Amino acid sequence: MAKMNQDTYAGGGVVDQVEADPVNSRNERSLYAARLKIFPQRVSGAFRRLKWLIMLVTLGIYWVTPWIRWDRGPNAPDQAVLVDLASRRFYFFSIEIWPQEFYYVAGLLIMAGLGLFLITSVVGRAWCGYTCPQTVWTDLYMAVERRIIGDRNAQMRLDKAPWGFAKIRKIATVHAIWLLIAIATGGAWVFYFADAPGLAVDLVTLKAPPAAYVTIAVLTFTTYVFAGFMREQVCTYMCPWPRIQGAMLDEDSLIVTYNDWRGEPRSRHRKKSEQQGLDTGDCVDCNACVAVCPMGIDIRDGQQLECITCALCIDACNNIMDKVNQPRGLISYSTLQDYQVHASTAASKGREVAKQEQRRFSVSHIVRPRTVIYFTLWALIGVAMLVTLAMRDRLGINVLHERNPLFVTLSDGSVRNTYTVKLLNMLPELKTFSVTLDGLPGAEMWYAGAEEEKSRNLIVEVQPDRVRDLRVFVVMPEGARASQDFDFVVTDPETGQTSSADAQFHGPTR
């Protein structure tokens, strides 16, 4: 159990001195030691409120999105966001992505990567501290613990207490809620791949495909283990991003920083030290920043791989500074450049002058060459994708030449080639397309099932949001050259949109 002492400061502020050790400090960390439990203390403040808000928004989006309906007409699914593996489609509200349009998904991934680079170069590992699924679900699990067991001290007492009915009841309740959350997490994921209401009924009635139950089981297990037991170890040992993020940072990146130029030397009995004329910094060595850290580190030891930039230590320290009548910002978002300027000012002009000149957040922290380049690239890709989405054709044609046999010489001397032609109707309505030959003077064509309709122009109906396969025969009169290039052209008579596919006609070598 953590020991706590109190000290009184100017203005009557009372500060609890928490005996909290950073279990993941450089001196304590070992690859061969069993994990030491971390019991983060509850904290209030602006960054904690921001984390609560982001957690509610992200979890709400994750769990609610599959249930949003979007009317696409009678021939398409009405789920707003759906990855339809059976039909090989991705639906996102009014946008429908076909397999051949996978470059849009690639573009989104590139935008996500550039966005991550941009955010990291501005505010460090903000993704890790606020929106990473591991962080969000761990926060949720810790909130359940605090609700059932209590805050830090209550959890530490229960952990050391002998097994009994009260301990079993509390722990069983916590783990039961964790499992329900984990099941809901896995269950929500599979709803993105099938009609959510229908799949929900099938899951309950045990009629869903085995793949759905396997997926839910795997995600339930990983959520329960990662957020309930491994927590900070996932970030420290499993995630590669802490080891990559250093390349995204520069001297102007905002990172959570302990400003030791105003905090040192520390004193747990500052009032007595000041009465004795001793030099003391603003840090009262209360260990509040250590007690609230979900990663089990001491930010006063400097930048560390484990720090996820959640800024809870800032909230804890600001609360203490309010109690001891000192300006906030002993721990703050700061840049290396600002830190060096303030440290130099403190050394030359004194700590009080440096505190008065301590720089807060400004636009210049965001707008600088690196971030402008990242944002420009990110925006250009986004604009290019929007333009191509707005201008893309909703019909298409693919052609495959039959290779066995390559050509057939008919009894009258004419030559026939066979092609598999795929017509794509990417609209949720029945369409009638015109397929014509561009090139091959004198050639005619027909498709299997319509042999009597020989011409250079075929009229073909294609069902809504479907691909129609046609076996097309093209015949050239006697005297055809050994090889000729031409095009199949498909046209939508209603809109005038066209699409074409290259092909080659083969004949006997002369």
Coordinates of N, CA and C in Angstrom, one line a residue, residues 164-371:
G164 N -10.9 -13.9 0.0 CA -12.1 -14.1 0.8 C -13.3 -13.7 -0.1
F165 N -14.4 -13.8 0.5 CA -15.7 -13.6 -0.3 C -15.7 -12.2 -0.9
A166 N -15.3 -11.1 -0.1 CA -15.4 -9.8 -0.6 C -14.4 -9.6 -1.8
K167 N -13.2 -10.1 -1.6 CA -12.2 -10.0 -2.7 C -12.6 -10.7 -4.0
I168 N -13.1 -11.9 -3.8 CA -13.6 -12.7 -4.9 C -14.7 -12.1 -5.6
R169 N -15.7 -11.5 -4.8 CA -16.8 -10.8 -5.4 C -16.4 -9.6 -6.3
K170 N -15.6 -8.8 -5.8 CA -15.1 -7.6 -6.5 C -14.4 -8.0 -7.8
I171 N -13.4 -8.9 -7.6 CA -12.6 -9.3 -8.8 C -13.4 -10.0 -9.8
A172 N -14.3 -10.8 -9.4 CA -15.2 -11.5 -10.3 C -16.1 -10.6 -11.1
T173 N -16.6 -9.5 -10.4 CA -17.4 -8.5 -11.0 C -16.7 -7.8 -12.1
V174 N -15.4 -7.4 -11.7 CA -14.6 -6.6 -12.7 C -14.3 -7.5 -13.9
H175 N -13.9 -8.7 -13.7 CA -13.6 -9.6 -14.9 C -14.8 -9.9 -15.7
A176 N -16.0 -10.0 -15.1 CA -17.2 -10.3 -15.8 C -17.6 -9.1 -16.7
I177 N -17.4 -7.9 -16.2 CA -17.7 -6.7 -17.1 C -16.6 -6.6 -18.2
W178 N -15.4 -6.9 -17.8 CA -14.3 -6.9 -18.8 C -14.7 -7.9 -20.0
L179 N -15.1 -9.1 -19.6 CA -15.5 -10.1 -20.7 C -16.6 -9.6 -21.5
L180 N -17.6 -8.9 -20.9 CA -18.8 -8.4 -21.7 C -18.3 -7.3 -22.6
I181 N -17.4 -6.5 -22.2 CA -16.8 -5.5 -23.1 C -16.1 -6.1 -24.2
A182 N -15.3 -7.1 -23.9 CA -14.5 -7.8 -24.9 C -15.4 -8.5 -25.9
I183 N -16.5 -9.1 -25.5 CA -17.4 -9.8 -26.4 C -18.1 -8.7 -27.3
A184 N -18.5 -7.6 -26.7 CA -19.1 -6.5 -27.5 C -18.1 -6.0 -28.5
T185 N -16.8 -6.0 -28.1 CA -15.8 -5.5 -29.1 C -15.7 -6.4 -30.3
G186 N -15.6 -7.7 -30.0 CA -15.5 -8.7 -31.1 C -16.8 -8.7 -31.9
G187 N -17.9 -8.7 -31.2 CA -19.2 -8.7 -31.9 C -19.4 -7.5 -32.8
A188 N -19.0 -6.3 -32.4 CA -19.2 -5.2 -33.2 C -18.3 -5.3 -34.5
W189 N -17.2 -5.9 -34.4 CA -16.3 -6.0 -35.6 C -16.9 -6.8 -36.7
V190 N -17.5 -7.9 -36.4 CA -18.1 -8.7 -37.4 C -19.3 -8.1 -38.1
F191 N -19.9 -7.1 -37.4 CA -21.1 -6.4 -38.0 C -20.7 -5.6 -39.2
Y192 N -19.4 -5.2 -39.3 CA -19.0 -4.5 -40.4 C -18.9 -5.3 -41.7
F193 N -19.0 -6.6 -41.6 CA -18.8 -7.5 -42.7 C -20.1 -8.2 -43.2
A194 N -21.2 -7.8 -42.5 CA -22.5 -8.4 -42.9 C -23.6 -7.5 -42.4
D195 N -24.8 -7.7 -42.9 CA -26.0 -6.9 -42.4 C -26.1 -7.0 -40.9
A196 N -25.9 -5.9 -40.1 CA -25.8 -6.0 -38.7 C -27.1 -6.6 -38.0
P197 N -28.3 -6.1 -38.3 CA -29.4 -6.7 -37.7 C -29.6 -8.1 -37.9
G198 N -29.4 -8.5 -39.2 CA -29.6 -9.9 -39.6 C -28.5 -10.8 -38.9
L199 N -27.3 -10.3 -38.9 CA -26.2 -11.1 -38.3 C -26.4 -11.2 -36.8
A200 N -26.9 -10.2 -36.2 CA -27.2 -10.2 -34.7 C -28.2 -11.3 -34.4
V201 N -29.2 -11.4 -35.2 CA -30.2 -12.5 -34.9 C -29.6 -13.9 -35.2
D202 N -28.8 -14.0 -36.2 CA -28.1 -15.3 -36.5 C -27.2 -15.7 -35.4
L203 N -26.5 -14.7 -34.8 CA -25.5 -15.0 -33.8 C -26.3 -15.5 -32.5
V204 N -27.4 -14.9 -32.2 CA -28.1 -15.3 -31.0 C -28.8 -16.7 -31.2
T205 N -29.2 -16.9 -32.4 CA -29.9 -18.2 -32.7 C -28.9 -19.3 -33.2
L206 N -27.7 -19.0 -33.1 CA -26.6 -20.0 -33.5 C -26.7 -20.4 -35.0
K207 N -27.1 -19.5 -35.8 CA -27.2 -19.7 -37.3 C -26.1 -19.0 -38.1
A208 N -25.3 -18.2 -37.4 CA -24.3 -17.4 -38.1 C -23.2 -18.4 -38.6
P209 N -22.4 -17.9 -39.6 CA -21.3 -18.7 -40.1 C -20.2 -19.0 -39.0
P210 N -19.6 -20.1 -39.1 CA -18.5 -20.4 -38.1 C -17.4 -19.3 -38.0
A211 N -17.1 -18.7 -39.2 CA -16.1 -17.6 -39.2 C -16.5 -16.5 -38.3
A212 N -17.8 -16.2 -38.2 CA -18.2 -15.1 -37.3 C -17.9 -15.4 -35.8
Y213 N -18.2 -16.6 -35.4 CA -17.9 -17.0 -34.0 C -16.4 -17.1 -33.7
V214 N -15.7 -17.5 -34.7 CA -14.2 -17.6 -34.5 C -13.6 -16.2 -34.4
T215 N -14.1 -15.3 -35.2 CA -13.6 -13.9 -35.2 C -13.9 -13.2 -33.8
I216 N -15.2 -13.4 -33.4 CA -15.6 -12.9 -32.1 C -14.7 -13.4 -31.0
A217 N -14.5 -14.8 -31.0 CA -13.7 -15.4 -30.0 C -12.3 -14.8 -29.9
V218 N -11.7 -14.7 -31.1 CA -10.3 -14.2 -31.2 C -10.2 -12.8 -30.6
L219 N -11.1 -11.9 -31.1 CA -11.1 -10.5 -30.7 C -11.5 -10.4 -29.2
T220 N -12.4 -11.2 -28.7 CA -12.7 -11.2 -27.3 C -11.5 -11.6 -26.5
F221 N -10.7 -12.6 -26.9 CA -9.5 -13.0 -26.1 C -8.5 -11.9 -26.1
T222 N -8.2 -11.3 -27.3 CA -7.1 -10.3 -27.4 C -7.5 -9.1 -26.6
T223 N -8.8 -8.6 -26.7 CA -9.2 -7.4 -26.0 C -9.1 -7.7 -24.5
Y224 N -9.6 -8.8 -24.0 CA -9.5 -9.1 -22.6 C -8.1 -9.2 -22.1
V225 N -7.2 -9.8 -22.8 CA -5.8 -10.0 -22.4 C -5.0 -8.7 -22.5
F226 N -5.1 -8.1 -23.7 CA -4.3 -6.8 -23.9 C -4.7 -5.7 -23.0
A227 N -6.0 -5.5 -22.8 CA -6.5 -4.3 -22.0 C -6.6 -4.7 -20.6
G228 N -6.8 -5.9 -20.3 CA -7.0 -6.3 -18.9 C -5.7 -6.7 -18.1
F229 N -4.7 -7.3 -18.9 CA -3.6 -7.8 -18.2 C -2.2 -7.3 -18.7
M230 N -2.1 -7.1 -20.0 CA -0.8 -6.7 -20.6 C -0.6 -5.2 -20.6
R231 N -1.7 -4.5 -20.9 CA -1.7 -3.0 -20.8 C -0.5 -2.3 -21.4
E232 N 0.4 -1.8 -20.5 CA 1.5 -1.0 -20.9 C 2.6 -1.9 -21.6
Q233 N 2.5 -3.2 -21.4 CA 3.5 -4.1 -22.0 C 3.3 -4.1 -23.5
V234 N 2.0 -4.0 -24.0 CA 1.7 -4.0 -25.4 C 2.4 -2.8 -26.0
C235 N 2.3 -1.6 -25.4 CA 3.0 -0.4 -25.9 C 4.5 -0.5 -25.8
T236 N 5.0 -1.1 -24.8 CA 6.5 -1.1 -24.6 C 7.2 -2.2 -25.4
Y237 N 6.6 -3.4 -25.5 CA 7.3 -4.5 -26.1 C 6.7 -5.0 -27.4
M238 N 5.4 -4.7 -27.7 CA 4.8 -5.2 -28.9 C 4.6 -4.2 -30.0
C239 N 4.4 -2.9 -29.6 CA 4.2 -1.9 -30.6 C 5.5 -1.3 -31.2
P240 N 5.6 -1.3 -32.5 CA 6.9 -0.7 -33.1 C 6.9 0.8 -33.1
W241 N 5.7 1.5 -32.9 CA 5.7 2.9 -33.1 C 6.6 3.7 -32.1
P242 N 6.8 3.3 -30.8 CA 7.7 4.0 -30.0 C 9.1 4.1 -30.5
R243 N 9.5 3.1 -31.2 CA 10.8 3.1 -31.8 C 11.0 3.8 -33.1
I244 N 9.8 4.1 -33.7 CA 9.8 4.8 -35.0 C 9.6 6.3 -34.8
Q245 N 8.9 6.7 -33.8 CA 8.4 8.1 -33.6 C 9.6 9.1 -33.5
G246 N 10.7 8.6 -33.1 CA 11.8 9.5 -33.0 C 12.2 10.2 -34.3
A247 N 12.0 9.5 -35.4 CA 12.3 10.0 -36.7 C 11.3 11.1 -37.1
M248 N 10.1 11.2 -36.4 CA 9.1 12.1 -36.8 C 9.3 13.4 -35.9
L249 N 10.1 13.4 -34.9 CA 10.2 14.5 -34.0 C 11.3 15.4 -34.4
D250 N 11.2 16.7 -34.1 CA 12.3 17.6 -34.2 C 12.3 18.6 -33.0
E251 N 13.2 19.6 -33.0 CA 13.3 20.5 -31.9 C 12.1 21.3 -31.7
D252 N 11.1 21.3 -32.6 CA 9.9 22.1 -32.5 C 8.7 21.3 -32.2
S253 N 8.9 20.0 -32.0 CA 7.7 19.1 -31.7 C 7.3 19.3 -30.2
L254 N 6.0 19.4 -30.0 CA 5.5 19.5 -28.6 C 5.5 18.1 -28.0
I255 N 6.2 17.9 -26.8 CA 6.2 16.7 -26.1 C 6.0 16.9 -24.6
V256 N 5.5 16.0 -23.9 CA 5.3 16.2 -22.5 C 6.7 16.2 -21.8
T257 N 7.0 17.3 -21.1 CA 8.3 17.6 -20.6 C 8.3 18.1 -19.2
Y258 N 9.2 17.6 -18.4 CA 9.4 18.1 -17.0 C 10.4 19.2 -17.1
N259 N 10.0 20.4 -16.8 CA 10.9 21.5 -16.9 C 11.8 21.6 -15.6
D260 N 12.8 20.9 -15.6 CA 13.7 20.8 -14.4 C 14.4 22.2 -14.1
W261 N 14.4 23.1 -15.1 CA 15.0 24.4 -14.9 C 14.2 25.2 -13.8
R262 N 13.0 24.8 -13.6 CA 12.2 25.5 -12.6 C 11.8 24.5 -11.5
G263 N 12.0 23.2 -11.7 CA 11.6 22.2 -10.7 C 12.7 21.8 -9.7
E264 N 13.9 21.9 -10.1 CA 15.0 21.5 -9.3 C 15.7 22.6 -8.6
P265 N 16.2 22.4 -7.4 CA 16.2 21.1 -6.6 C 14.9 20.9 -6.0
R266 N 14.5 19.6 -5.9 CA 13.2 19.3 -5.3 C 13.3 19.4 -3.8
S267 N 12.1 19.6 -3.2 CA 12.0 19.6 -1.7 C 10.6 19.2 -1.3
R268 N 10.6 18.1 -0.4 CA 9.3 17.7 0.1 C 8.9 18.6 1.3
H269 N 9.7 19.4 1.8 CA 9.4 20.3 2.9 C 9.8 21.7 2.5
R270 N 9.2 22.2 1.4 CA 9.6 23.4 0.9 C 9.5 24.6 1.8
K271 N 8.5 24.6 2.6 CA 8.3 25.7 3.6 C 9.4 25.8 4.6
K272 N 9.9 24.6 5.1 CA 11.0 24.6 6.0 C 12.3 25.0 5.3
S273 N 12.4 24.5 4.1 CA 13.7 24.8 3.3 C 13.8 26.3 3.0
E274 N 12.6 26.9 2.7 CA 12.6 28.4 2.4 C 13.0 29.1 3.7
Q275 N 12.4 28.7 4.8 CA 12.7 29.4 6.1 C 14.2 29.3 6.4
Q276 N 14.8 28.2 6.0 CA 16.3 28.0 6.2 C 17.1 28.7 5.2
G277 N 16.5 29.3 4.2 CA 17.2 30.0 3.2 C 17.8 29.1 2.1
L278 N 17.3 27.9 2.0 CA 17.8 27.0 1.0 C 17.2 27.2 -0.4
D279 N 17.9 27.0 -1.4 CA 17.4 27.1 -2.8 C 16.5 25.9 -3.1
T280 N 15.2 26.2 -3.5 CA 14.3 25.1 -3.8 C 13.6 25.4 -5.1
G281 N 13.4 24.3 -5.9 CA 12.6 24.5 -7.1 C 11.1 24.3 -6.8
D282 N 10.3 24.4 -7.9 CA 8.9 24.3 -7.7 C 8.4 22.9 -7.4
C283 N 9.2 21.9 -7.8 CA 8.8 20.5 -7.6 C 8.8 20.2 -6.1
V284 N 7.7 19.7 -5.5 CA 7.6 19.4 -4.1 C 7.8 17.9 -3.9
D285 N 8.2 17.2 -4.9 CA 8.5 15.8 -4.9 C 7.3 15.0 -4.3
C286 N 6.1 15.3 -4.7 CA 4.9 14.7 -4.2 C 4.6 13.3 -4.9
N287 N 5.3 13.1 -6.0 CA 5.1 11.9 -6.8 C 3.7 11.7 -7.4
A288 N 3.0 12.8 -7.5 CA 1.6 12.7 -8.1 C 1.8 12.4 -9.6
C289 N 2.8 12.9 -10.3 CA 3.0 12.5 -11.7 C 3.3 11.1 -11.9
V290 N 3.9 10.4 -10.9 CA 4.2 9.0 -11.0 C 3.0 8.2 -10.7
A291 N 2.2 8.6 -9.7 CA 1.0 7.9 -9.3 C 0.0 7.8 -10.4
V292 N -0.1 8.8 -11.2 CA -1.2 8.8 -12.2 C -0.8 8.2 -13.5
C293 N 0.5 7.9 -13.7 CA 1.0 7.5 -15.0 C 0.6 6.0 -15.3
P294 N -0.2 5.8 -16.4 CA -0.6 4.4 -16.7 C 0.5 3.6 -17.2
M295 N 1.7 4.2 -17.6 CA 2.8 3.4 -18.1 C 3.8 3.1 -17.0
G296 N 3.6 3.7 -15.8 CA 4.5 3.4 -14.7 C 5.9 4.0 -14.8
I297 N 6.0 5.2 -15.3 CA 7.3 5.9 -15.4 C 7.2 7.2 -14.6
D298 N 8.4 7.8 -14.5 CA 8.5 9.1 -13.8 C 9.0 10.0 -14.9
I299 N 8.1 11.0 -15.3 CA 8.4 11.9 -16.4 C 9.6 12.8 -16.0
R300 N 9.9 12.9 -14.7 CA 11.1 13.7 -14.3 C 12.4 13.1 -14.7
D301 N 12.4 11.8 -15.1 CA 13.6 11.1 -15.5 C 14.0 11.5 -17.0
G302 N 13.1 12.3 -17.6 CA 13.4 12.7 -19.0 C 12.5 11.9 -20.0
Q303 N 12.7 12.1 -21.3 CA 12.0 11.4 -22.3 C 12.3 9.9 -22.3
Q304 N 11.2 9.1 -22.4 CA 11.4 7.7 -22.3 C 10.5 7.0 -23.3
L305 N 11.0 5.9 -23.8 CA 10.3 5.1 -24.8 C 8.8 4.8 -24.4
E306 N 8.6 4.6 -23.1 CA 7.3 4.1 -22.6 C 6.3 5.3 -22.6
C307 N 6.7 6.5 -22.6 CA 5.8 7.6 -22.5 C 4.8 7.7 -23.7
I308 N 3.5 7.6 -23.5 CA 2.6 7.7 -24.6 C 2.0 9.1 -24.7
T309 N 2.5 10.1 -24.1 CA 2.1 11.5 -24.2 C 0.6 11.6 -23.9
C310 N 0.1 10.9 -22.8 CA -1.3 11.0 -22.5 C -1.5 12.3 -21.7
A311 N -0.5 12.9 -21.1 CA -0.5 14.2 -20.4 C -1.3 14.2 -19.1
L312 N -1.5 13.0 -18.6 CA -2.2 12.9 -17.2 C -1.2 13.5 -16.2
C313 N 0.1 13.3 -16.4 CA 1.0 13.9 -15.4 C 0.9 15.4 -15.4
I314 N 0.6 16.0 -16.5 CA 0.4 17.5 -16.6 C -0.8 17.9 -15.7
D315 N -1.9 17.2 -15.8 CA -3.0 17.5 -15.0 C -2.7 17.3 -13.5
A316 N -2.0 16.2 -13.1 CA -1.7 16.0 -11.7 C -0.8 17.1 -11.2
C317 N 0.2 17.4 -12.0 CA 1.2 18.5 -11.5 C 0.5 19.8 -11.5
N318 N -0.3 20.2 -12.4 CA -1.0 21.4 -12.4 C -1.9 21.6 -11.2
N319 N -2.5 20.5 -10.8 CA -3.3 20.5 -9.5 C -2.5 20.8 -8.3
I320 N -1.3 20.2 -8.3 CA -0.4 20.5 -7.2 C 0.1 21.9 -7.2
M321 N 0.5 22.4 -8.4 CA 0.9 23.8 -8.5 C -0.1 24.8 -8.0
D322 N -1.4 24.5 -8.3 CA -2.5 25.3 -7.8 C -2.5 25.4 -6.3
K323 N -2.2 24.2 -5.7 CA -2.3 24.2 -4.2 C -1.1 24.9 -3.5
V324 N 0.0 25.0 -4.2 CA 1.2 25.6 -3.6 C 1.4 27.0 -4.2
N325 N 0.4 27.5 -4.9 CA 0.4 28.9 -5.4 C 1.6 29.2 -6.3
Q326 N 1.8 28.2 -7.2 CA 2.8 28.4 -8.2 C 2.2 28.3 -9.6
P327 N 2.7 29.0 -10.6 CA 2.1 28.9 -11.9 C 2.2 27.5 -12.5
R328 N 1.2 27.2 -13.2 CA 1.1 25.9 -13.9 C 2.2 25.7 -14.9
G329 N 2.5 24.5 -15.3 CA 3.5 24.3 -16.4 C 4.8 23.7 -15.9
L330 N 4.9 23.3 -14.7 CA 6.1 22.6 -14.3 C 6.3 21.3 -15.1
I331 N 5.3 20.6 -15.4 CA 5.2 19.6 -16.4 C 4.3 20.1 -17.5
S332 N 4.7 20.2 -18.7 CA 3.9 20.8 -19.8 C 4.2 20.2 -21.1
Y333 N 3.4 20.5 -22.1 CA 3.8 20.3 -23.5 C 4.8 21.4 -23.9
S334 N 6.0 21.0 -24.2 CA 7.0 21.9 -24.6 C 7.9 21.3 -25.7
T335 N 8.6 22.2 -26.4 CA 9.5 21.8 -27.4 C 10.9 21.8 -26.9
L336 N 11.8 21.1 -27.5 CA 13.2 21.1 -27.1 C 13.8 22.5 -27.2
Q337 N 13.4 23.2 -28.3 CA 13.9 24.6 -28.4 C 13.5 25.5 -27.3
D338 N 12.2 25.4 -27.0 CA 11.7 26.3 -25.9 C 12.3 25.9 -24.5
Y339 N 12.5 24.6 -24.3 CA 13.1 24.1 -23.1 C 14.5 24.7 -22.9
Q340 N 15.3 24.7 -24.0 CA 16.7 25.2 -23.9 C 16.7 26.7 -23.7
V341 N 15.8 27.4 -24.3 CA 15.7 28.9 -24.1 C 15.4 29.2 -22.7
H342 N 14.4 28.5 -22.1 CA 14.0 28.7 -20.7 C 15.0 28.3 -19.8
A343 N 15.7 27.2 -20.0 CA 16.8 26.8 -19.1 C 17.9 27.8 -19.1
S344 N 18.2 28.3 -20.3 CA 19.3 29.3 -20.4 C 18.9 30.6 -19.7
T345 N 17.6 31.0 -19.8 CA 17.1 32.2 -19.1 C 17.2 32.0 -17.6
A346 N 16.8 30.8 -17.2 CA 16.8 30.5 -15.7 C 18.2 30.6 -15.2
A347 N 19.2 30.1 -16.0 CA 20.6 30.1 -15.5 C 21.2 31.5 -15.5
S348 N 20.7 32.4 -16.4 CA 21.3 33.7 -16.5 C 20.6 34.8 -15.8
K349 N 19.2 34.7 -15.8 CA 18.4 35.7 -15.2 C 17.6 35.3 -13.9
G350 N 17.6 34.0 -13.7 CA 16.9 33.5 -12.5 C 15.7 32.7 -12.9
R351 N 15.3 31.8 -12.0 CA 14.1 31.0 -12.2 C 12.8 31.8 -12.4
E352 N 12.6 32.8 -11.6 CA 11.4 33.6 -11.6 C 11.2 34.3 -12.9
V353 N 12.3 34.8 -13.5 CA 12.2 35.5 -14.8 C 11.8 34.4 -15.8
A354 N 12.5 33.3 -15.8 CA 12.2 32.2 -16.8 C 10.7 31.8 -16.7
K355 N 10.2 31.7 -15.5 CA 8.8 31.3 -15.3 C 7.9 32.3 -15.9
Q356 N 8.2 33.6 -15.8 CA 7.4 34.6 -16.4 C 7.4 34.6 -17.9
E357 N 8.6 34.2 -18.5 CA 8.7 34.1 -19.9 C 8.4 32.8 -20.5
Q358 N 8.0 31.8 -19.6 CA 7.7 30.5 -20.1 C 6.7 30.5 -21.2
R359 N 7.0 29.9 -22.4 CA 6.2 30.0 -23.6 C 5.1 28.9 -23.5
R360 N 3.9 29.4 -23.9 CA 2.8 28.4 -24.0 C 2.5 28.1 -25.4
F361 N 1.4 27.3 -25.7 CA 1.1 26.9 -27.0 C 0.9 28.1 -27.9
S362 N 1.4 28.0 -29.2 CA 1.2 29.1 -30.1 C 1.1 28.4 -31.5
V363 N 0.7 29.2 -32.5 CA 0.5 28.7 -33.9 C 1.8 28.3 -34.5
S364 N 2.9 29.0 -34.1 CA 4.2 28.6 -34.6 C 4.6 27.2 -34.3
H365 N 4.0 26.6 -33.2 CA 4.3 25.2 -32.9 C 3.8 24.3 -34.0
I366 N 2.8 24.7 -34.7 CA 2.1 23.9 -35.7 C 2.6 24.2 -37.1
V367 N 2.6 25.5 -37.5 CA 2.9 25.9 -38.8 C 4.5 26.1 -38.9
R368 N 5.1 25.1 -39.5 CA 6.5 25.2 -39.8 C 6.8 24.3 -41.0
P369 N 8.0 24.4 -41.6 CA 8.2 23.7 -42.9 C 7.8 22.2 -42.9
R370 N 8.2 21.4 -41.9 CA 7.9 20.0 -41.9 C 6.4 19.7 -41.9
T371 N 5.7 20.4 -41.0 CA 4.3 20.2 -40.9 C 3.5 20.7 -42.1

